[in-house]
XYZ file of C-alpha atoms in Angstrom:
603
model
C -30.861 -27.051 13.942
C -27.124 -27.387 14.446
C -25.421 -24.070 14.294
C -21.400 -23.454 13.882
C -21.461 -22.112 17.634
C -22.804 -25.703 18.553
C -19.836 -27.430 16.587
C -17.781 -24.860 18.447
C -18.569 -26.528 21.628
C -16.094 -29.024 23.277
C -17.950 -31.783 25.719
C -17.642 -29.776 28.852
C -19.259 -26.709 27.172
C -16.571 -24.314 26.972
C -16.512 -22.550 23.163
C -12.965 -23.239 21.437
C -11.358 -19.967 21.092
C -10.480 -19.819 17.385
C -9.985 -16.479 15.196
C -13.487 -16.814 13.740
C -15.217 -13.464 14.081
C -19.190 -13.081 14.549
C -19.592 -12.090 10.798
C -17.572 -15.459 10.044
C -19.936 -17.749 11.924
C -23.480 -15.587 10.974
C -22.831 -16.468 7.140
C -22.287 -19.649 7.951
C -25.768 -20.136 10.640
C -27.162 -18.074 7.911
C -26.901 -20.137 4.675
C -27.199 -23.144 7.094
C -31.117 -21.957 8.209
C -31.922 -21.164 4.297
C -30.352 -24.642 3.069
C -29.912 -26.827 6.024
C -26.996 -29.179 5.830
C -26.729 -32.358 7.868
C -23.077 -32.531 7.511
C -21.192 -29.682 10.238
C -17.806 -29.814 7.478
C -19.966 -27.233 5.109
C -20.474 -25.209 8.116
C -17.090 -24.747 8.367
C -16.266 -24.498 4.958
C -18.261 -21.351 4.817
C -17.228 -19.669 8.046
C -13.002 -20.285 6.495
C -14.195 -18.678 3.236
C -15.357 -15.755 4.995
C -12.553 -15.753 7.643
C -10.447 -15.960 4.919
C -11.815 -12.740 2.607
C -11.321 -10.738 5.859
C -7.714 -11.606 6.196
C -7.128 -10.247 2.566
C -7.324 -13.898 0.802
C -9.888 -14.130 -2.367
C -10.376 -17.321 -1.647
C -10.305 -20.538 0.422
C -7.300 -22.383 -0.455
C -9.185 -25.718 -0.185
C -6.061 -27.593 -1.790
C -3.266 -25.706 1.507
C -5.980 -26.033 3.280
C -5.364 -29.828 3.561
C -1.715 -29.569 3.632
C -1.017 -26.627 5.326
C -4.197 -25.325 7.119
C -2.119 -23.246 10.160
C 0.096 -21.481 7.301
C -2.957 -20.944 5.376
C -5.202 -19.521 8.226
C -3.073 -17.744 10.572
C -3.812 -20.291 13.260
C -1.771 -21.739 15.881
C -1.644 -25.206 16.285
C -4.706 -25.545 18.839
C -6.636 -23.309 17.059
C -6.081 -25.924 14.148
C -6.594 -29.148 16.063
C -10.253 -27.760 16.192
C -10.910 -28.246 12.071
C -13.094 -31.363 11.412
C -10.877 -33.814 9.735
C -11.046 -34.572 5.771
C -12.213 -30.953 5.814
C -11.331 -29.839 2.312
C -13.200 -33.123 0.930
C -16.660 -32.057 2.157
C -16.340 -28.898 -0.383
C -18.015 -31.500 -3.145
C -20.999 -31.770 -1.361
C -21.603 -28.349 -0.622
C -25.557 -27.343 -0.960
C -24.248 -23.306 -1.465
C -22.682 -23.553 -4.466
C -25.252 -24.869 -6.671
C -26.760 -23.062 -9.449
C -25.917 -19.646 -10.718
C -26.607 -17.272 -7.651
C -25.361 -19.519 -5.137
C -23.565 -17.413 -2.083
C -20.410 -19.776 -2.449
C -18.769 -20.927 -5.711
C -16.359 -24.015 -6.132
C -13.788 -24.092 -8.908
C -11.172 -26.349 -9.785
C -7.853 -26.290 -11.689
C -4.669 -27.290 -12.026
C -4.187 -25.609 -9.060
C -6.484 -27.532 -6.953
C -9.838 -26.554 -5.358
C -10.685 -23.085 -4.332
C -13.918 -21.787 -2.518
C -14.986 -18.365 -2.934
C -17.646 -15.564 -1.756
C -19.537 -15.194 -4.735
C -18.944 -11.307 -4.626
C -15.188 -12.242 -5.246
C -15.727 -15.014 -7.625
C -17.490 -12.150 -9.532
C -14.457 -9.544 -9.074
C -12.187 -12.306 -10.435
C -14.050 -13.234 -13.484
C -14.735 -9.686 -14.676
C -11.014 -9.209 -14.495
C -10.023 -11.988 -16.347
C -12.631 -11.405 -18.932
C -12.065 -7.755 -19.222
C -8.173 -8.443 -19.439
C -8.853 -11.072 -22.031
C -10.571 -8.531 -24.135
C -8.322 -6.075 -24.192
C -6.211 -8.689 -25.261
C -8.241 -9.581 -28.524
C -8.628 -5.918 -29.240
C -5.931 -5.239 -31.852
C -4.257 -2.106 -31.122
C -2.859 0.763 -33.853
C 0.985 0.700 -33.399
C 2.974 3.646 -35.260
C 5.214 2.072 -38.096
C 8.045 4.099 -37.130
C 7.947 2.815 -33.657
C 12.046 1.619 -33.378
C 12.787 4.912 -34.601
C 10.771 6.945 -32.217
C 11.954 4.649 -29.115
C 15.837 5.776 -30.391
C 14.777 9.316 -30.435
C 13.546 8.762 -26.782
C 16.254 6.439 -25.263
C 20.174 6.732 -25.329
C 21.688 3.348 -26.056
C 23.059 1.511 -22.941
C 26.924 1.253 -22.892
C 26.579 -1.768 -20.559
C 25.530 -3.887 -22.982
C 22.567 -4.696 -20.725
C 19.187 -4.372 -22.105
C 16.958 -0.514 -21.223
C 14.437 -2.090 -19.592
C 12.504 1.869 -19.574
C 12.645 1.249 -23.197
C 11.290 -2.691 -23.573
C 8.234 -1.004 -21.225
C 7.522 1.618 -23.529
C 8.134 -0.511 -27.108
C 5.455 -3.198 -25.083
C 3.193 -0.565 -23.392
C 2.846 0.854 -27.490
C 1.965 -2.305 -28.783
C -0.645 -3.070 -25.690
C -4.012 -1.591 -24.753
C -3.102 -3.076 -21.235
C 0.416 -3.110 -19.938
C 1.887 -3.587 -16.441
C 5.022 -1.969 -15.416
C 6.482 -3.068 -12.111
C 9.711 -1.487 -10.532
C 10.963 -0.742 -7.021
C 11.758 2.585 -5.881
C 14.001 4.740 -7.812
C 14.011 2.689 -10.852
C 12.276 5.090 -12.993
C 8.517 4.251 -13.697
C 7.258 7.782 -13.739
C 9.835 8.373 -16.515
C 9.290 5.789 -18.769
C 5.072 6.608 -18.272
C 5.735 10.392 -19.362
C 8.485 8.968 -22.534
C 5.514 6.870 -23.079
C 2.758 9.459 -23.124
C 4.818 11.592 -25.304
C 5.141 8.804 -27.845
C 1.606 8.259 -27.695
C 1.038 11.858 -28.529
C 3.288 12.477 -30.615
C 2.353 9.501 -32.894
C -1.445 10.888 -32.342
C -3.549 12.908 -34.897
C -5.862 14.397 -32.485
C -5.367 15.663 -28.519
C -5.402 12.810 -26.251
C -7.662 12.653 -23.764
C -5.516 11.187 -20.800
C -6.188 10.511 -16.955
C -3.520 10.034 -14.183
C -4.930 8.127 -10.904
C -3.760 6.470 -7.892
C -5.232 5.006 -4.641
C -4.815 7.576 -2.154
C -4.613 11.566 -1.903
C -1.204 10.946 -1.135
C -0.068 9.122 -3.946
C -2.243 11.269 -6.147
C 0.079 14.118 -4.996
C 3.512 12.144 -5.353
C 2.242 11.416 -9.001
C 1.253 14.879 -9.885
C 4.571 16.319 -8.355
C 6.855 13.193 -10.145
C 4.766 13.645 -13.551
C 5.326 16.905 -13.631
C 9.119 17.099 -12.619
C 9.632 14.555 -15.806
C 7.921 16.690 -17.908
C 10.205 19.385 -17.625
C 12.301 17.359 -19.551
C 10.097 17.024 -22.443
C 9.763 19.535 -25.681
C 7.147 22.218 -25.075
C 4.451 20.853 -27.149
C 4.926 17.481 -25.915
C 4.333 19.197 -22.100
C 1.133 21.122 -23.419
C -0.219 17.655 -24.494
C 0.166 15.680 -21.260
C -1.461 16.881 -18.205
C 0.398 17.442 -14.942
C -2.470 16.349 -12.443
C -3.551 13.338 -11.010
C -6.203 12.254 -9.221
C -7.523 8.957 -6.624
C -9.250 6.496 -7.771
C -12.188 7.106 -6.051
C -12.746 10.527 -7.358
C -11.588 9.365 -11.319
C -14.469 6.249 -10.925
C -16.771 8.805 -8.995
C -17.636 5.973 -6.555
C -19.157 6.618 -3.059
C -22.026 6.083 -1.016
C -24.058 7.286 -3.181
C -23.485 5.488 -6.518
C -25.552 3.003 -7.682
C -23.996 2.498 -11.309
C -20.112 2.971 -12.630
C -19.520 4.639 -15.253
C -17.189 4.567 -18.218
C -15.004 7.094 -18.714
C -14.316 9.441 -22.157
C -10.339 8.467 -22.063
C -7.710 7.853 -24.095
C -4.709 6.747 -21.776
C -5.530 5.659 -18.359
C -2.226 5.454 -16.136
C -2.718 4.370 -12.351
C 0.562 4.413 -9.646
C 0.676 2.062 -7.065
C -0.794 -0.246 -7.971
C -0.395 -2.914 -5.821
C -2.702 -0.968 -3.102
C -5.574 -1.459 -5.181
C -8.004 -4.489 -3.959
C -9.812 -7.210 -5.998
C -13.057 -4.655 -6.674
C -11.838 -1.632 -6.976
C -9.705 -3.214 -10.209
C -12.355 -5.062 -11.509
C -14.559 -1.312 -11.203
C -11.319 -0.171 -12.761
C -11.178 -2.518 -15.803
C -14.925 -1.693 -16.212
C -14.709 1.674 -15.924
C -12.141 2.383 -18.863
C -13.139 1.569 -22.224
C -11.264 -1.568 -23.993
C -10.385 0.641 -26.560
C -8.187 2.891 -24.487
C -4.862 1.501 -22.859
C -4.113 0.952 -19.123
C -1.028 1.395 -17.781
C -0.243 0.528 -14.183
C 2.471 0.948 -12.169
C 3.636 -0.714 -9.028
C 5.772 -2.199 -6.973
C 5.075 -6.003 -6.755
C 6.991 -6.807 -3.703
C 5.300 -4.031 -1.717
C 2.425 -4.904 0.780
C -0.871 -5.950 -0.705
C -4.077 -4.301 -0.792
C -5.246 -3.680 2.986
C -8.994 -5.004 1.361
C -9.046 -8.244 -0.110
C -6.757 -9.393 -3.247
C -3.306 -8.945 -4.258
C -4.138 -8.238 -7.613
C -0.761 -6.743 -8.983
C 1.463 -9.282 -7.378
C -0.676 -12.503 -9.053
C -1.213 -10.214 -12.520
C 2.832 -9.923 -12.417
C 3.652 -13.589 -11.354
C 0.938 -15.456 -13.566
C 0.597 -16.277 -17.109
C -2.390 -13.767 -17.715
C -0.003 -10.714 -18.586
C 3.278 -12.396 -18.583
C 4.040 -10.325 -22.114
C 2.627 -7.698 -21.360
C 4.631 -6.987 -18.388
C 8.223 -5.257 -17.529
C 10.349 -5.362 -14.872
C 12.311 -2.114 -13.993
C 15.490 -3.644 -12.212
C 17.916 -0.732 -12.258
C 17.467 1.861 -9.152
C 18.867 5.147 -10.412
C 17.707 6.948 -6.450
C 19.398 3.626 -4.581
C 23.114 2.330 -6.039
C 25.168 -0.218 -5.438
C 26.743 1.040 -2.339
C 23.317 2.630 -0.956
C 23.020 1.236 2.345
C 18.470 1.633 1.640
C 19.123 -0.253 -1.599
C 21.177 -3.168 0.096
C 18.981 -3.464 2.812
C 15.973 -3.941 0.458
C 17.576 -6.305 -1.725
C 18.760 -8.743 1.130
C 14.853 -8.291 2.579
C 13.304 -9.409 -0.944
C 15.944 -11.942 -1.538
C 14.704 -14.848 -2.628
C 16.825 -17.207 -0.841
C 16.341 -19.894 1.873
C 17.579 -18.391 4.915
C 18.904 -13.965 4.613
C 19.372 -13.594 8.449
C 23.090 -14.078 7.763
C 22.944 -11.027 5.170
C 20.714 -8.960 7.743
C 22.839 -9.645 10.385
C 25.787 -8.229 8.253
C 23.787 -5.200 7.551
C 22.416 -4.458 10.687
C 26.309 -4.944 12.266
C 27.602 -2.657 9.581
C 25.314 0.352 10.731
C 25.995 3.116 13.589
C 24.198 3.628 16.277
C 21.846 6.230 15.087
C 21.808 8.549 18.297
C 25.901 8.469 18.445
C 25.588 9.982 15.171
C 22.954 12.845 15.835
C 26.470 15.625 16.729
C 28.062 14.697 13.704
C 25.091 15.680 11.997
C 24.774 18.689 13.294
C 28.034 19.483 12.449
C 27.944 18.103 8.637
C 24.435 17.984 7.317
C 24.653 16.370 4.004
C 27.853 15.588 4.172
C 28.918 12.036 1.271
C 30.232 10.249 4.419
C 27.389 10.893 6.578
C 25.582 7.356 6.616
C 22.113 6.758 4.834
C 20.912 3.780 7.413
C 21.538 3.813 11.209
C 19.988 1.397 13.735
C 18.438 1.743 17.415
C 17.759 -0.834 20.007
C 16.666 1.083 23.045
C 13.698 -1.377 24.765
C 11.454 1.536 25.601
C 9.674 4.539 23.995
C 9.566 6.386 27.327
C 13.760 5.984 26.934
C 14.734 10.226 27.205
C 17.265 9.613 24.057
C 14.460 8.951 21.847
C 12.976 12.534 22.575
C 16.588 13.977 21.551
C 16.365 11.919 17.849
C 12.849 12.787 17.609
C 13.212 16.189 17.980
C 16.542 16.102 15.650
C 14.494 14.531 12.823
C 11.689 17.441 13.347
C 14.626 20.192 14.068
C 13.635 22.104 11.119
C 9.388 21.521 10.892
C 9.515 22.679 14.749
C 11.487 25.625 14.202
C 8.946 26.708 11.468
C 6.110 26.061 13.906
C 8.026 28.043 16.746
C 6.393 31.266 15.498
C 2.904 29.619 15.311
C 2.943 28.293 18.797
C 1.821 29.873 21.697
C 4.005 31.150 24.470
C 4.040 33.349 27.764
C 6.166 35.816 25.768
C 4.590 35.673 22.252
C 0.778 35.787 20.804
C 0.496 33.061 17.994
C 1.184 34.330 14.339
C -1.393 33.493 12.119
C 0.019 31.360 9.092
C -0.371 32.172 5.793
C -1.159 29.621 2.579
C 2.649 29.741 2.154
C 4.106 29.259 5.575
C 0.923 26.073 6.099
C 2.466 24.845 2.509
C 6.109 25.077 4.111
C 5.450 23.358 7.472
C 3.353 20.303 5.677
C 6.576 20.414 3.325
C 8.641 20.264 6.307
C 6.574 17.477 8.190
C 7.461 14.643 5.697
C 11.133 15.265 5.895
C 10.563 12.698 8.754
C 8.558 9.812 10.055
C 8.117 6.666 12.665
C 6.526 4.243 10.923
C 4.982 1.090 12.810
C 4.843 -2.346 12.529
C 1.670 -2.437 14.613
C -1.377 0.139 16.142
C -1.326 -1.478 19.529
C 1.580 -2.005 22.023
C 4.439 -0.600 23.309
C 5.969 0.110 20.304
C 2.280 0.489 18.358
C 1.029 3.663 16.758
C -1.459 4.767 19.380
C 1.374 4.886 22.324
C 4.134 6.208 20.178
C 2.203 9.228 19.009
C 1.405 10.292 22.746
C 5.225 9.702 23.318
C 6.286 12.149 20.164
C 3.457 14.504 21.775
C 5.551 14.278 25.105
C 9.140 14.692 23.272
C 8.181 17.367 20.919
C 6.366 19.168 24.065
C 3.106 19.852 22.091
C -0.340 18.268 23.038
C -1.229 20.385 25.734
C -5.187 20.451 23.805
C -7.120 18.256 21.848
C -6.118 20.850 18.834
C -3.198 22.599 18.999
C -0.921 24.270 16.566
C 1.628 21.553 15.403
C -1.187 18.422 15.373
C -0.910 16.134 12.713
C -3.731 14.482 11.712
C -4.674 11.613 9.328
C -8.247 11.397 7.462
C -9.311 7.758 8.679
C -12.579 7.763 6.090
C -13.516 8.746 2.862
C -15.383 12.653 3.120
C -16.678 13.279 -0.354
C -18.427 16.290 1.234
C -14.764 17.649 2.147
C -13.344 15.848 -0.746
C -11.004 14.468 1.898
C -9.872 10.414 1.116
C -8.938 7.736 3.595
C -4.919 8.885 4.376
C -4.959 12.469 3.651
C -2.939 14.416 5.511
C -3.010 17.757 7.244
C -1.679 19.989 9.745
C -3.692 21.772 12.641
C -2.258 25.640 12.277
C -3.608 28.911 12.960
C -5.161 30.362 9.866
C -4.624 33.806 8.407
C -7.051 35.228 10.738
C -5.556 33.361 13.889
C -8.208 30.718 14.173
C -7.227 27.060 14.358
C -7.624 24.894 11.202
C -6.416 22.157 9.893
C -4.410 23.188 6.550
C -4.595 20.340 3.728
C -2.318 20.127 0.461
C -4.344 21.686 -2.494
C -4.358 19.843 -5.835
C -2.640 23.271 -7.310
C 0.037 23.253 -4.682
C -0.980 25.404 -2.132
C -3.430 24.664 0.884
C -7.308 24.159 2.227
C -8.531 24.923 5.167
C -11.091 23.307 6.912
C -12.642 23.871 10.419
C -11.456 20.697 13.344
C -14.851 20.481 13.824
C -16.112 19.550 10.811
C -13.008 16.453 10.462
C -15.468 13.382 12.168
C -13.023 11.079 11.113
C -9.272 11.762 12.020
C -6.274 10.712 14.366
C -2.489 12.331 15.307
C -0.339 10.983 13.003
C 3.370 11.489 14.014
C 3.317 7.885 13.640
C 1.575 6.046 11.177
C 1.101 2.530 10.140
C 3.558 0.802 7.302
C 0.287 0.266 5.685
C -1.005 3.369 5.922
C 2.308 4.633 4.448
C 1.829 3.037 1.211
C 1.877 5.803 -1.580
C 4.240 8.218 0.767
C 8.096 8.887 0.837
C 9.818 10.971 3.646
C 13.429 11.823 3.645
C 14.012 9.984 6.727
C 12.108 7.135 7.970
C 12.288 5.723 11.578
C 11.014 1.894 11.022
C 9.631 0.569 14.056
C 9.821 -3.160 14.862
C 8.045 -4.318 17.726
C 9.744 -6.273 20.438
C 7.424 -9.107 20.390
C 6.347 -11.518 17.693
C 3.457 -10.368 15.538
C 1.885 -12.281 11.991
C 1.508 -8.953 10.938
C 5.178 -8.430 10.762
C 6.316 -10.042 7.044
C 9.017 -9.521 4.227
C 6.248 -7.487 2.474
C 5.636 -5.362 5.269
C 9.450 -4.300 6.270
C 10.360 -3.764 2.735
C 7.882 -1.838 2.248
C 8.553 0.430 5.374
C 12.078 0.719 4.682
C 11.468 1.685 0.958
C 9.612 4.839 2.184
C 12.964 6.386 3.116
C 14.079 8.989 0.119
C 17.399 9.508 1.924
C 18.029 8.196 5.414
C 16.556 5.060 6.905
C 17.074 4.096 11.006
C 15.489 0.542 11.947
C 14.383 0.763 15.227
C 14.678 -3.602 16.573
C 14.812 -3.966 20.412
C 14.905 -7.670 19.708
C 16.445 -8.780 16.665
C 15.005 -12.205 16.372
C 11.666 -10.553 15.801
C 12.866 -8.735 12.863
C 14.929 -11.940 11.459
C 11.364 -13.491 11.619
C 9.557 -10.618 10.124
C 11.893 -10.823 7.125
C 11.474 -14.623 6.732
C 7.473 -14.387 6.829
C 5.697 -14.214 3.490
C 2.500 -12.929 2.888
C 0.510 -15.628 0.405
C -2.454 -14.118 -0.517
C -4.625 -17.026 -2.400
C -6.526 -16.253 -5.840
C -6.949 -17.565 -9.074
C -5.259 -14.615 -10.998
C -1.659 -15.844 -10.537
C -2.703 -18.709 -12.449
């Protein structure tokens, strides 16, 4: 029997090296020995559809596939050459897709073809059937609504319509609404003017449920929700709770689970939503009862899921909840002349060709280590600039340890009296001084294009180590450390973060945020599953915000480097942004490379 690594063969018997992984090529030998085919295309076929739902996609494009197979895969153009040709024709005759459990399902629409792992097929469907249902639901919507949205909202003097308002007025009339903003432009606010009118208009207590994807954006939510709130009347407060949680722990999945179950809610609001993948929202959907509304919030421009799907971006572009969703265009954190807002504008621009406009930008900012004595000298001062740029070609450069200690200068000088010396024992650290110092720790960050390289995330955490002069140990007082895996036993999540300090009696342990603010300790020995996190990933950033961001672009090409990806990075800044580009071509690139995730939800 022919397998795929046969057809991967050329004559002399050395295997074409294409980006198929071993998983790719066993489904494909597999449904091939359980349904032989006689015709290699199907092999293929199967193998791409796999390939594919690793790389993010839903599908198999089979319609870009024919036009535009190297966009649509990743490929270069050797790797392409190797495709069989009349590829996307030999989907017809496919012996996997027939009946009702086949592994591999074929649809067609206006669209064109698309070939999909039956497991997202599934995902899909339930979404767009759940969606659909909310849909028919009719939903109760208080008579005095106008009247109640006045109360809320100021008139604009601008003439311009309140687009916080339009999301509340269609979020009230909707037991699913999406509300889509970048940063700054005020989605936590309109959620709590929303969940006060939903409230208020209520006879009975609602029961309502905060969520996002990651510990870390559970925390920003809590902390924003509760920040708005303070603006609300007191019995409006007392109504709406304060604390959210991830997804994970609101669905209660883990290893464990075998079934989902619904949950006893009213009002279901989830932030960033744009990191949740093609399962997790169809568990979502099934999870919350159609009788309750959804609200999800999001940035659609940001990065995509790091699992398969890019749910919120196709769900905001398509025609499935084109009226029920808003676009918050007004950034009340990043104004006109914000140097962060104009650089993420001219990123997400929708134009032909924005190197010109980046060039501008990028020409128009100081050298970010000529600056570092005028800081010193006026910290916070209106002139002091918000984005500076660095082009030095190594990490190992000495006048990166001076900025990188700058950007720490006041997180070290809080872990001075927790560090070991020849002078001084180490000062154990109470809840409040571990609170502080994790505080402290966000007020700056590298972030990375890439893990690997010499401008990755693995080599520029050992050169922080180095600058900072800590990492003497595998633990030591100062580590940062990122949760790589889910620990329901902990009650850690995937991107939690924490700081290795001595405890109150002197003993190292790593010192987590607490839901109510303060801190948990847990034991280094018991954390399997971690890694030092000075630098992090863009990706792995998703759901954070530091007051100054360094934003790391490697020096050579990478497909990972995309629009998506820098504005994403760049929007993490609260206050101050540097954009570190030894070569400026690759970040031209970067900016000019889309990620196209393919699905069926943007239709």
């Amino acid at each position: 029997m022919t397998t795929l690594k046969d057809l991967l063969k050329q004559p002399w018997g050395q295997a074409h090296a294409t980006p198929l992984t071993g998983l790719d090529t066993a489904l494909a030998n597999l449904l091939n020995s359980k349904q032989p085919s006689d015709d290699p295309r199907h092999l293929w076929l199967a193998a791409l559809t796999s390939h594919q739902w690793g790389r993010g996609h839903a599908c198999l494009d089979l319609a870009t596939l024919q036009t535009q197979a190297a966009a649509l895969l990743g490929w270069n153009d050797e790797q392409t050459s190797t495709l069989p040709a009349d590829l996307h024709q030999a989907a017809n005759t496919l012996p996997w897709t027939q009946g009702d459990a086949s592994p591999l399902v074929l649809t067609e629409d206006t669209q064109g073809a698309r070939l999909y792992l039956r497991r997202a097929w599934t995902a899909e469907q339930n979404i767009r059937q759940n969606i659909a249902q909310r849909l028919a639901l009719p939903c109760d919507v208080p008579a005095d609504l106008q009247q109640r949205l006045d109360a809320l909202f100021t008139p604009t003097n601008n003439g311009e319509p309140d687009m916080q308002r339009l999301a509340c007025e269609v979020a009230a009339q909707n037991r699913i609404t999406l509300i889509t903003g970048g940063p700054g432009t005020g989605k936590t606010t309109t959620v709590v003017k929303l969940l006060s009118l939903l409230v208020g208009t209520s006879s009975r207590d609602l029961q309502i449920h905060l969520a996002a994807p990651t510990g870390k954006a559970a925390a920003r939510l809590t902390e924003s929700i509760s920040n708005a709130l303070t603006q609300m009347p007191a019995d409006v407060q007392a109504r709406i709770p304060t604390q959210a949680q991830t997804l994970h722990r609101l669905l209660q999945t883990n290893s464990k689970a075998t079934q989902l179950h619904q949950l006893a809610t009213d009002v279901v609001v989830v932030d960033e939503a744009s990191m949740i993948d093609l399962e997790m929202m169809a568990r979502l959907l099934q999870a919350v009862p159609p009788t309750a509304r959804l609200i999800l919030l999001g940035d659609k421009d940001q990065l995509a899921s790091v699992e398969a799907g890019a749910v919120m971006s196709q769900l905001c572009t398509g025609s499935l909840l084109q009226h029920q969703t808003v676009t918050l265009v007004h950034s009340h954190r990043f104004d006109a002349k914000s140097g962060i807002g104009q650089w993420a504008r001219t990123v997400n621009a929708d134009v032909a060709d924005n190197t010109p406009a980046l060039k501008a930008l990028w020409n128009a900012a100081p050298d970010w280590l000529a600056t570092l004595p005028l800081q010193q000298t006026i910290e916070g001062d209106a002139a002091e600039p918000d984005v500076t740029r660095l082009q030095l070609t190594s990490a190992s450069d000495p006048k990166l340890a001076v900025g990188l200690r700058y950007g720490w200068r006041n997180w070290l000088a809080l872990l001075d009296a927790h560090r070991p010396s020849k002078t001084t024992q180490t000062a154990p650290c109470s809840d409040a001084q571990a609170a502080a110092l994790l505080k402290a720790f966000t007020e700056f960050c590298v972030l990375c294009a890439v893990r690997e390289g010499p401008l990755g995330v693995v080599q520029l955490n050992a050169h922080v180590e180095l600058a900072l002069g800590l990492g003497q140990s595998a633990w030591y007082a100062g580590r940062p450390v990122m949760v790589t895996r889910n620990d329901y036993a902990l009650e850690l999540m995937n991107g939690d973060i924490g700081l290795c300090l001595p405890g109150p009696d002197g003993v190292l342990r790593v010192a987590f945020p607490a839901v109510d603010g303060g801190v948990r300790w847990v034991m280094p020995s018991r954390l399997d599953s971690v890694e030092t996190v000075f630098a992090m990933t863009v990706h792995k950033s998703q759901g954070s915000e530091f007051t100054h961001v360094l934003l790391v672009i490697p020096a050579l090409e990478s497909p990972v480097l995309t629009r998506e990806l820098v504005y994403t990075g760049l929007t993490r800044a609260r206050q101050r942004l540097t954009v570190w580009a030894p070569q400026l071509g690759v970040l031209w690139n970067g900016c000019a490379r889309r990620v196209l995730r393919s699905g069926g939800l943007g239709d």
